[in-house]
Amino acid sequence: MNALSLANRNDFYIGLGLAIISSVFIGGSFILKKKGLLRLASKGSMRAGQGGHAYLKEWLWWAGLLSMGVGEAANFAAYAFAPATLVTPLGALSVLVSAVLSSYFLNERLNVHGKIGCVLCILGSSVMVIHAPQEEEVVSLNAMAGKLKDPGFIVFAASVVVSSLILIFVAGPRYGQKNVLVYVLICSVIGSLSVSCVKGLGIGIKELVMGESVLKNPLFWVLLICLVACISTQINYLNKALDIFNTSIVTPIYYVFFTTAVMSCSAILFKEWNRMGADNIVGTFSGFLTIILGIFLLHAFKDISFTSDTLPLFLRGQRGGPWGQPYVALPSQE
């Protein structure tokens, strides 16, 4: 193994570790914030949903905000080391962490569907890690500039901008209040560009730490401006979707469309799939679909009470046949 391959492999594991750390901190941040809000509610303070801001005096809420910041910073750094095809899908682990911690610290019941969903998320993430591309082709801002000039990416970016404008100004006013896909699609397609900006800025910061004069490169500032614009748009329309529709509906749909958009953008911009064999491509898609199924089970059935009474008769722990009739020994044939 040559020095370049060893460096690429080390970067891969650093990015993987940062992505996992990010999921743990982001998942934990929701629990800390919720715990702080519940403490305030128990004291009789005006709740945030009613316009109150008492949570600003609650240290648990601030701990949650700090945890969120650490998680987002780790996620930002992960893109500088590992392929977006790996980092983005692993965001599902934050949902898993949040679900598991909620059952322990918030007394929110995790039913059998949720537990199966957690297992599927872990299995899918493991499969994606095993089959993800481990070599980075873009290691500098100059290389990034060359990728951004690729005709395929220019067509993709133009399509994203045009489709987003149509969704915002045409579909949004007509169907945004009735169809969850409108606002979620805006967040997802814009998100594919924001992740590309994060990837470029992460590489630039990595070069800056190594002593390169990155701040004199106009591309660094262009990426920063584009990132701010993309994230602002995402936050705006994601908040609209969450305000109108149930979180259990928005979260899994947003994850699926956002991750699909990011993986498509990554395939076009960084051409990560060109360096992967057919087995790794199949493995990556299989892992992604497994995570989607896990997220669906976690959210779609979380409010359904699942007990032994809901099982078919022949699975309720009683000795009986398929239709609940007791087994009767046949008389011996003599």
GROMACS .gro file of C-alpha atoms in nm:
model
  334
    1MET     CA    1   0.000   0.000   0.000
    2ASN     CA    2   0.159   0.332  -0.110
    3ALA     CA    3   0.164   0.649   0.099
    4LEU     CA    4  -0.123   0.811  -0.095
    5SER     CA    5  -0.353   0.511  -0.048
    6LEU     CA    6  -0.265   0.500   0.322
    7ALA     CA    7  -0.344   0.872   0.359
    8ASN     CA    8  -0.676   0.825   0.177
    9ARG     CA    9  -0.766   0.535   0.404
   10ASN     CA   10  -0.676   0.735   0.715
   11ASP     CA   11  -0.889   1.026   0.592
   12PHE     CA   12  -1.176   0.784   0.530
   13TYR     CA   13  -1.170   0.659   0.889
   14ILE     CA   14  -1.135   1.011   1.027
   15GLY     CA   15  -1.440   1.118   0.825
   16LEU     CA   16  -1.631   0.808   0.936
   17GLY     CA   17  -1.549   0.876   1.301
   18LEU     CA   18  -1.654   1.240   1.272
   19ALA     CA   19  -1.984   1.143   1.104
   20ILE     CA   20  -2.065   0.899   1.388
   21ILE     CA   21  -1.967   1.155   1.655
   22SER     CA   22  -2.187   1.410   1.477
   23SER     CA   23  -2.487   1.175   1.490
   24VAL     CA   24  -2.436   1.107   1.862
   25PHE     CA   25  -2.416   1.478   1.953
   26ILE     CA   26  -2.705   1.583   1.727
   27GLY     CA   27  -2.926   1.298   1.849
   28GLY     CA   28  -2.840   1.379   2.211
   29SER     CA   29  -2.909   1.750   2.159
   30PHE     CA   30  -3.279   1.684   2.099
   31ILE     CA   31  -3.303   1.499   2.431
   32LEU     CA   32  -3.127   1.774   2.626
   33LYS     CA   33  -3.346   2.045   2.474
   34LYS     CA   34  -3.664   1.846   2.535
   35LYS     CA   35  -3.558   1.772   2.893
   36GLY     CA   36  -3.499   2.143   2.954
   37LEU     CA   37  -3.838   2.237   2.808
   38LEU     CA   38  -4.013   1.976   3.021
   39ARG     CA   39  -3.846   2.113   3.334
   40LEU     CA   40  -3.971   2.460   3.250
   41ALA     CA   41  -4.322   2.328   3.189
   42SER     CA   42  -4.320   2.159   3.530
   43LYS     CA   43  -4.232   2.495   3.690
   44GLY     CA   44  -4.527   2.664   3.522
   45SER     CA   45  -4.320   2.882   3.287
   46MET     CA   46  -4.471   2.994   2.957
   47ARG     CA   47  -4.394   2.727   2.698
   48ALA     CA   48  -4.203   2.793   2.378
   49GLY     CA   49  -4.503   2.691   2.168
   50GLN     CA   50  -4.700   2.970   2.334
   51GLY     CA   51  -4.438   3.231   2.255
   52GLY     CA   52  -4.238   3.207   2.578
   53HIS     CA   53  -3.859   3.239   2.592
   54ALA     CA   54  -3.795   3.110   2.944
   55TYR     CA   55  -3.583   2.831   2.794
   56LEU     CA   56  -3.305   3.087   2.749
   57LYS     CA   57  -3.254   3.068   3.126
   58GLU     CA   58  -3.248   2.687   3.134
   59TRP     CA   59  -2.899   2.535   3.134
   60LEU     CA   60  -3.019   2.203   2.991
   61TRP     CA   61  -3.154   2.382   2.685
   62TRP     CA   62  -2.820   2.555   2.636
   63ALA     CA   63  -2.641   2.221   2.679
   64GLY     CA   64  -2.860   2.085   2.400
   65LEU     CA   65  -2.777   2.382   2.180
   66LEU     CA   66  -2.405   2.333   2.247
   67SER     CA   67  -2.437   1.963   2.168
   68MET     CA   68  -2.609   2.051   1.841
   69GLY     CA   69  -2.327   2.293   1.755
   70VAL     CA   70  -2.060   2.031   1.825
   71GLY     CA   71  -2.249   1.778   1.614
   72GLU     CA   72  -2.289   2.013   1.319
   73ALA     CA   73  -1.920   2.111   1.339
   74ALA     CA   74  -1.819   1.744   1.337
   75ASN     CA   75  -2.050   1.681   1.041
   76PHE     CA   76  -1.900   1.979   0.858
   77ALA     CA   77  -1.549   1.844   0.919
   78ALA     CA   78  -1.648   1.492   0.810
   79TYR     CA   79  -1.713   1.614   0.455
   80ALA     CA   80  -1.351   1.731   0.432
   81PHE     CA   81  -1.225   1.377   0.489
   82ALA     CA   82  -1.485   1.128   0.365
   83PRO     CA   83  -1.706   1.104   0.054
   84ALA     CA   84  -2.049   1.266   0.074
   85THR     CA   85  -2.192   0.928  -0.031
   86LEU     CA   86  -2.086   0.798   0.311
   87VAL     CA   87  -2.134   1.101   0.538
   88THR     CA   88  -2.487   1.205   0.438
   89PRO     CA   89  -2.667   0.868   0.483
   90LEU     CA   90  -2.504   0.823   0.824
   91GLY     CA   91  -2.711   1.119   0.941
   92ALA     CA   92  -2.983   0.858   1.001
   93LEU     CA   93  -2.790   0.749   1.310
   94SER     CA   94  -2.888   1.074   1.483
   95VAL     CA   95  -3.254   0.967   1.450
   96LEU     CA   96  -3.164   0.631   1.601
   97VAL     CA   97  -2.971   0.791   1.889
   98SER     CA   98  -3.258   1.029   1.959
   99ALA     CA   99  -3.514   0.744   1.959
  100VAL     CA  100  -3.310   0.524   2.194
  101LEU     CA  101  -3.225   0.804   2.438
  102SER     CA  102  -3.589   0.919   2.441
  103SER     CA  103  -3.698   0.578   2.565
  104TYR     CA  104  -3.452   0.600   2.856
  105PHE     CA  105  -3.458   0.966   2.959
  106LEU     CA  106  -3.799   1.092   2.841
  107ASN     CA  107  -4.002   0.778   2.910
  108GLU     CA  108  -4.115   0.768   2.547
  109ARG     CA  109  -4.200   0.410   2.464
  110LEU     CA  110  -4.005   0.249   2.184
  111ASN     CA  111  -4.233  -0.022   2.047
  112VAL     CA  112  -4.127  -0.332   1.858
  113HIS     CA  113  -4.150  -0.153   1.522
  114GLY     CA  114  -3.912   0.115   1.651
  115LYS     CA  115  -3.666  -0.144   1.781
  116ILE     CA  116  -3.668  -0.325   1.447
  117GLY     CA  117  -3.618   0.015   1.278
  118CYS     CA  118  -3.314   0.085   1.499
  119VAL     CA  119  -3.161  -0.251   1.410
  120LEU     CA  120  -3.222  -0.190   1.038
  121CYS     CA  121  -3.062   0.156   1.061
  122ILE     CA  122  -2.750   0.004   1.218
  123LEU     CA  123  -2.735  -0.277   0.962
  124GLY     CA  124  -2.789  -0.040   0.669
  125SER     CA  125  -2.525   0.202   0.796
  126SER     CA  126  -2.277  -0.085   0.842
  127VAL     CA  127  -2.338  -0.206   0.487
  128MET     CA  128  -2.287   0.147   0.349
  129VAL     CA  129  -1.961   0.187   0.543
  130ILE     CA  130  -1.830  -0.142   0.407
  131HIS     CA  131  -1.914  -0.059   0.046
  132ALA     CA  132  -1.856   0.320   0.038
  133PRO     CA  133  -1.578   0.463  -0.183
  134GLN     CA  134  -1.265   0.505   0.027
  135GLU     CA  135  -1.058   0.725  -0.203
  136GLU     CA  136  -1.102   1.097  -0.250
  137GLU     CA  137  -1.038   1.250  -0.593
  138VAL     CA  138  -1.085   1.613  -0.481
  139VAL     CA  139  -0.822   1.716  -0.227
  140SER     CA  140  -0.782   2.090  -0.301
  141LEU     CA  141  -0.988   2.394  -0.394
  142ASN     CA  142  -0.819   2.404  -0.734
  143ALA     CA  143  -0.937   2.048  -0.800
  144MET     CA  144  -1.281   2.149  -0.676
  145ALA     CA  145  -1.287   2.440  -0.922
  146GLY     CA  146  -1.216   2.197  -1.205
  147LYS     CA  147  -1.504   1.974  -1.094
  148LEU     CA  148  -1.746   2.267  -1.078
  149LYS     CA  149  -1.674   2.345  -1.444
  150ASP     CA  150  -1.781   1.998  -1.553
  151PRO     CA  151  -2.074   2.025  -1.803
  152GLY     CA  152  -2.265   1.749  -1.625
  153PHE     CA  153  -2.258   1.936  -1.295
  154ILE     CA  154  -2.348   2.268  -1.460
  155VAL     CA  155  -2.658   2.105  -1.612
  156PHE     CA  156  -2.743   1.947  -1.275
  157ALA     CA  157  -2.702   2.276  -1.084
  158ALA     CA  158  -2.907   2.466  -1.340
  159SER     CA  159  -3.182   2.203  -1.317
  160VAL     CA  160  -3.181   2.233  -0.936
  161VAL     CA  161  -3.211   2.612  -0.947
  162VAL     CA  162  -3.489   2.611  -1.211
  163SER     CA  163  -3.689   2.334  -1.041
  164SER     CA  164  -3.652   2.510  -0.703
  165LEU     CA  165  -3.780   2.838  -0.846
  166ILE     CA  166  -4.080   2.659  -1.000
  167LEU     CA  167  -4.155   2.487  -0.669
  168ILE     CA  168  -4.117   2.811  -0.471
  169PHE     CA  169  -4.313   3.049  -0.694
  170VAL     CA  170  -4.558   2.819  -0.877
  171ALA     CA  171  -4.620   2.497  -0.682
  172GLY     CA  172  -4.566   2.641  -0.335
  173PRO     CA  173  -4.852   2.896  -0.328
  174ARG     CA  174  -5.094   2.644  -0.488
  175TYR     CA  175  -5.010   2.313  -0.324
  176GLY     CA  176  -4.768   2.385  -0.038
  177GLN     CA  177  -5.043   2.384   0.226
  178LYS     CA  178  -5.189   2.054   0.103
  179ASN     CA  179  -4.900   1.843  -0.024
  180VAL     CA  180  -4.602   1.764   0.201
  181LEU     CA  181  -4.377   1.693  -0.099
  182VAL     CA  182  -4.366   2.055  -0.221
  183TYR     CA  183  -4.169   2.211   0.065
  184VAL     CA  184  -3.971   1.892   0.131
  185LEU     CA  185  -3.857   1.879  -0.232
  186ILE     CA  186  -3.739   2.241  -0.212
  187CYS     CA  187  -3.530   2.158   0.097
  188SER     CA  188  -3.394   1.840  -0.059
  189VAL     CA  189  -3.281   1.967  -0.400
  190ILE     CA  190  -3.131   2.284  -0.252
  191GLY     CA  191  -2.965   2.065   0.011
  192SER     CA  192  -2.771   1.878  -0.256
  193LEU     CA  193  -2.598   2.205  -0.348
  194SER     CA  194  -2.541   2.304   0.014
  195VAL     CA  195  -2.359   1.976   0.082
  196SER     CA  196  -2.135   2.040  -0.220
  197CYS     CA  197  -2.056   2.384  -0.078
  198VAL     CA  198  -1.982   2.231   0.263
  199LYS     CA  199  -1.754   1.977   0.096
  200GLY     CA  200  -1.559   2.252  -0.084
  201LEU     CA  201  -1.533   2.473   0.225
  202GLY     CA  202  -1.420   2.177   0.434
  203ILE     CA  203  -1.142   2.105   0.186
  204GLY     CA  204  -1.050   2.476   0.187
  205ILE     CA  205  -1.031   2.490   0.567
  206LYS     CA  206  -0.824   2.173   0.565
  207GLU     CA  207  -0.580   2.344   0.325
  208LEU     CA  208  -0.584   2.660   0.539
  209VAL     CA  209  -0.473   2.462   0.844
  210MET     CA  210  -0.188   2.322   0.634
  211GLY     CA  211  -0.067   2.676   0.556
  212GLU     CA  212  -0.216   2.733   0.210
  213SER     CA  213  -0.337   3.085   0.115
  214VAL     CA  214  -0.697   2.974   0.076
  215LEU     CA  215  -0.855   3.305   0.180
  216LYS     CA  216  -0.717   3.467  -0.136
  217ASN     CA  217  -0.902   3.216  -0.352
  218PRO     CA  218  -1.234   3.367  -0.476
  219LEU     CA  219  -1.391   3.019  -0.490
  220PHE     CA  220  -1.374   2.993  -0.110
  221TRP     CA  221  -1.591   3.303  -0.066
  222VAL     CA  222  -1.827   3.205  -0.348
  223LEU     CA  223  -1.886   2.870  -0.180
  224LEU     CA  224  -1.944   3.043   0.154
  225ILE     CA  225  -2.204   3.283   0.008
  226CYS     CA  226  -2.380   2.999  -0.175
  227LEU     CA  227  -2.383   2.791   0.144
  228VAL     CA  228  -2.548   3.070   0.344
  229ALA     CA  229  -2.811   3.120   0.072
  230CYS     CA  230  -2.884   2.745   0.043
  231ILE     CA  231  -2.907   2.685   0.419
  232SER     CA  232  -3.132   2.989   0.467
  233THR     CA  233  -3.369   2.854   0.201
  234GLN     CA  234  -3.363   2.505   0.352
  235ILE     CA  235  -3.439   2.626   0.704
  236ASN     CA  236  -3.723   2.848   0.581
  237TYR     CA  237  -3.907   2.578   0.389
  238LEU     CA  238  -3.831   2.297   0.634
  239ASN     CA  239  -3.988   2.507   0.911
  240LYS     CA  240  -4.293   2.562   0.689
  241ALA     CA  241  -4.325   2.187   0.629
  242LEU     CA  242  -4.291   2.109   1.001
  243ASP     CA  243  -4.544   2.378   1.091
  244ILE     CA  244  -4.809   2.241   0.853
  245PHE     CA  245  -4.751   1.865   0.862
  246ASN     CA  246  -4.676   1.609   1.131
  247THR     CA  247  -4.308   1.561   1.217
  248SER     CA  248  -4.342   1.183   1.181
  249ILE     CA  249  -4.437   1.242   0.817
  250VAL     CA  250  -4.187   1.516   0.731
  251THR     CA  251  -3.876   1.358   0.886
  252PRO     CA  252  -3.860   1.027   0.694
  253ILE     CA  253  -3.969   1.184   0.363
  254TYR     CA  254  -3.711   1.462   0.400
  255TYR     CA  255  -3.435   1.212   0.484
  256VAL     CA  256  -3.509   0.998   0.178
  257PHE     CA  257  -3.532   1.285  -0.073
  258PHE     CA  258  -3.242   1.483   0.077
  259THR     CA  259  -3.006   1.184   0.085
  260THR     CA  260  -3.106   1.078  -0.267
  261ALA     CA  261  -3.042   1.433  -0.398
  262VAL     CA  262  -2.703   1.451  -0.224
  263MET     CA  263  -2.594   1.111  -0.354
  264SER     CA  264  -2.700   1.209  -0.707
  265CYS     CA  265  -2.510   1.538  -0.686
  266SER     CA  266  -2.206   1.361  -0.544
  267ALA     CA  267  -2.213   1.105  -0.826
  268ILE     CA  268  -2.221   1.383  -1.088
  269LEU     CA  269  -1.974   1.624  -0.925
  270PHE     CA  270  -1.717   1.394  -0.765
  271LYS     CA  271  -1.781   1.084  -0.980
  272GLU     CA  272  -1.733   0.860  -0.678
  273TRP     CA  273  -1.931   0.581  -0.843
  274ASN     CA  274  -1.676   0.554  -1.126
  275ARG     CA  275  -1.422   0.410  -0.882
  276MET     CA  276  -1.662   0.157  -0.732
  277GLY     CA  277  -1.718  -0.199  -0.847
  278ALA     CA  278  -2.064  -0.336  -0.921
  279ASP     CA  279  -2.070  -0.519  -0.584
  280ASN     CA  280  -1.996  -0.198  -0.395
  281ILE     CA  281  -2.261  -0.004  -0.587
  282VAL     CA  282  -2.521  -0.272  -0.513
  283GLY     CA  283  -2.407  -0.280  -0.149
  284THR     CA  284  -2.436   0.098  -0.114
  285PHE     CA  285  -2.788   0.103  -0.256
  286SER     CA  286  -2.888  -0.196  -0.042
  287GLY     CA  287  -2.758  -0.024   0.271
  288PHE     CA  288  -2.939   0.298   0.182
  289LEU     CA  289  -3.270   0.118   0.121
  290THR     CA  290  -3.228  -0.068   0.451
  291ILE     CA  291  -3.182   0.264   0.634
  292ILE     CA  292  -3.491   0.404   0.462
  293LEU     CA  293  -3.694   0.106   0.581
  294GLY     CA  294  -3.558   0.148   0.934
  295ILE     CA  295  -3.645   0.521   0.941
  296PHE     CA  296  -3.994   0.439   0.812
  297LEU     CA  297  -4.055   0.183   1.087
  298LEU     CA  298  -3.921   0.424   1.352
  299HIS     CA  299  -4.162   0.702   1.255
  300ALA     CA  300  -4.464   0.548   1.087
  301PHE     CA  301  -4.563   0.319   1.375
  302LYS     CA  302  -4.422   0.500   1.679
  303ASP     CA  303  -4.769   0.587   1.815
  304ILE     CA  304  -4.913   0.240   1.762
  305SER     CA  305  -4.948   0.025   2.072
  306PHE     CA  306  -4.819  -0.322   1.996
  307THR     CA  307  -4.903  -0.592   2.249
  308SER     CA  308  -4.953  -0.966   2.249
  309ASP     CA  309  -5.326  -0.907   2.203
  310THR     CA  310  -5.259  -0.771   1.854
  311LEU     CA  311  -5.085  -1.090   1.747
  312PRO     CA  312  -5.267  -1.360   1.552
  313LEU     CA  313  -5.415  -1.626   1.775
  314PHE     CA  314  -5.159  -1.888   1.678
  315LEU     CA  315  -4.872  -1.656   1.794
  316ARG     CA  316  -5.009  -1.562   2.138
  317GLY     CA  317  -4.815  -1.810   2.337
  318GLN     CA  318  -5.100  -2.053   2.375
  319ARG     CA  319  -5.094  -2.408   2.256
  320GLY     CA  320  -5.323  -2.410   1.959
  321GLY     CA  321  -5.352  -2.455   1.590
  322PRO     CA  322  -5.351  -2.182   1.325
  323TRP     CA  323  -5.714  -2.089   1.403
  324GLY     CA  324  -5.684  -2.093   1.783
  325GLN     CA  325  -5.815  -2.449   1.821
  326PRO     CA  326  -5.627  -2.656   2.077
  327TYR     CA  327  -5.415  -2.937   1.950
  328VAL     CA  328  -5.573  -3.278   2.015
  329ALA     CA  329  -5.372  -3.594   1.998
  330LEU     CA  330  -5.503  -3.834   1.740
  331PRO     CA  331  -5.611  -4.173   1.873
  332SER     CA  332  -5.352  -4.440   1.821
  333GLN     CA  333  -5.413  -4.665   1.522
  334GLU     CA  334  -5.401  -5.023   1.631
   0.00000   0.00000   0.00000
